Amino acid sequence: MKRTLLYLLLTGFPFIVFAQNHSISGLVNNQQNEPVGFAAISINHSKDSTLVKADVADEKGVFKIDGVPEGHYFLRISAVGQKLFQSAAFQVSGRDVSFPAFRMEPETKQLGEVKVTGTKPLIEVKNDRLVFNVEGSINATGSNGLELLQRSPGVQVDKDENILIKGKTGVRIYIDGRPSPMSGKDLASTLKSMNSADIEAIEIITNPSAKYDAAGDLGIINIRLKKNAKLGTNGNVSLGAMFGITPKYNASLNLNHRNKKANFFGTYGFNQGAWHNTTYDDQILNGVAYNKVWHGLWRDTTHNAKIGADYFINSKNTLGFSANGRVSNHNGGGESETFISKKKNTTADSLLLSSQTSNPEKNKNLNVNVNYRYADTTGHELNIDADYGRFSSRGISYQPNKYFFKTTSDEPLERNYVSKTPVDITIKSFKVDYEQPFKKGKLGYGFKLSDVKSDNTFNFYNVLQNEEVIDTNRSNRFKYLERVYAGYINYNVSLGKKWDLQAGLRTEHTKSLGDLTSYKHNDLDKVDTTYLNFFPSGALSFKASKNHTWNLNYSRRINRPSYQNLNPFEYRIDELVYSKGNPFLKPEYANSFKLTHVYKGKLTTSFGYRRTKFPVVGLRIPYDSSRTYFITENLDYSQSFGLDISITTSITKWWEVYFNFSGYHNLWRAALDNGIIVNNRTTAFNFNGQNTFKLKNNWTLELTGWYNSPYRRIDYNWQMGMMDAGVQKKFWKDNASLKVSYSDIFHTARGGYTSAYAGIETRLRFRFEGRMVRVNFNYRFGSKEIKAARSRRAGSEDELNRIKG
């Protein structure tokens, strides 16, 4: 698998080096032959007017655009106060092209709306983030949100569906600027219920500024949903299907009406399907082998909707409202068989059969945002956000267990359990952000108040003679209250023509109270915590030349424990596995440095260092002589060195290549109270790539793939990877498209891990349903007159993301 993926993804590299690319240069003047500074230049194909490259002239009107493949093109030039200019068609063949001065005519009428033709690049590299444009990938069509993250540069999804960057947890997931109201399995469920047709881009922000919440020691991944920015009434409809072991379906509808005074929008999405997976879990504890085979089936039906409006009071003041909700019904049940025997025995002493395990769960999520924005033409901007969010979950787990013994004279032993786990979480937040010009730069400052209430009940029942009898020793209710008061100041300034500086400081005061109510006395009934932290950040950018840009940034960040991980009570996952919270978990604190170099806007190379204090890891340790339990613990510290390389280029006018490589070396150290010594290090890498071939008659062919090398945290995780191929056809004047793709070509959607500590040896293997045919139809209708869209970032940013299943 490794050789195949490397070969297919790296085949484009010799062409990158030797491709015949040229430059186009010239000068932009006005009617008086005076330079027109900072004019926007775009190179377009003569045949279909699609955008090839774009750049901006300097203050003297001079421009030079490198890396243009051979072909036939024309130029479009736009500038404030000037009419749009379009050149005659020309050819690039065998040499660079240099034009004499172009002369633009003044714009005498009020600037109208501009119609834009072109396609966003698959990857955009910006000063503070990497942007993965989902619409730029055919093979991403039909994927869900979790699969899209797996395809994103530098991002991994492990066996438990945790989201990693460079082999480490701690990244915060935002959806449209506000964190998802979940983590753990509930976050994975939410992401799997999202359709790629509703996702515009995924932003990977590794070192956020002081304006952002300090939570997330590895930074932020923001999933940006599609917004409509066109005048009039218009919309988009998408229909999709996936055919694997079982069929799966999705659909979405987006509607928008916009005029000069208001914008109204609404979306609806639907997903339904069943996903299969198989797990082999081999464990040795106290000389006894437990060999478990699990055949899982995940069924899910999700409805999600969003409504909102922006009212443009005048040119400076805007009032906005939005509400989005999600209702999902899913069941993560399955069948398992566990063979129990003495170590190295070839026959089982007994067989534990968990038959038709069922875990139905219904989740409801509602988030409401009210926003006011003031912005004038002199650089003053005020944003006020008030947010309310509510998440509720009603889950039931049915666990029938039956022991069959080796001798037929022994009667089977039956133990059946039921657990009911209602969860209610309410999140309120209010924040104010203000920016203004200050001493040739821009000064920003603001504050945020947040209030979180989490109510988690765990009721455990023994089933005796078909009656549910509550087990008071294993039932509890855990309430958690947290308030965070935050303020920040941030300053951006240009130091001459080549240097830019950003510096900021954020402070957060956190007060939390955990209250455990149980039938059984617990010394940890109440846990009261208060702490004050400061989080500096900074960035220095240097534009050495038109082709070379350098950026150095630093940030200090925090990763607070999830609410349920603080619950000290234990609960039963199945007959042999328990889980237990840790009220003494400390937040993680990370200091990060990153140096980045960008060459010609195509090749990005960065080197980073991160040191984390009290990193949180999950451990599996003995519960008694035959059972184990999971618990989260703080290690002493971890260190990480990383190298990232990303390249996007056109080999010919019909062949585009994208490739991202992320390598890292991690070190973990700890001496835990339970006697476990951690002294692990790993050197690993992951990459993903895409080849896009633009064929005749609006056909496009695409080949993509991703690969994660083996890596180690506490466990040793095996390699994973997939290859996909797809084709797209556009028709009806490019308003409609049909995409068909085939995922997991080589049937490599599998992984696993091994571990040996605390007297437990574990070897786990899993396979998920990756091989599928995906079909998607998309149709855009209505007005195409583009108007600049208003963006806003809501206030409930850290709190919503820490809800864990």
mmCIF file of C-alpha atoms in Angstrom, residues 3 44 164 200 301 502 766:
data_model
loop_
_atom_site.group_PDB
_atom_site.id
_atom_site.type_symbol
_atom_site.label_atom_id
_atom_site.label_comp_id
_atom_site.label_asym_id
_atom_site.label_seq_id
_atom_site.Cartn_x
_atom_site.Cartn_y
_atom_site.Cartn_z
ATOM 1 C CA ARG A 3 4.686 1.993 -2.239
ATOM 2 C CA ASN A 44 -7.710 33.864 -18.295
ATOM 3 C CA LEU A 164 -5.148 14.818 15.463
ATOM 4 C CA GLU A 200 -17.334 25.602 1.410
ATOM 5 C CA THR A 301 -30.612 9.793 10.144
ATOM 6 C CA GLN A 502 1.358 41.561 14.879
ATOM 7 C CA PHE A 766 -10.062 -2.460 12.550
#
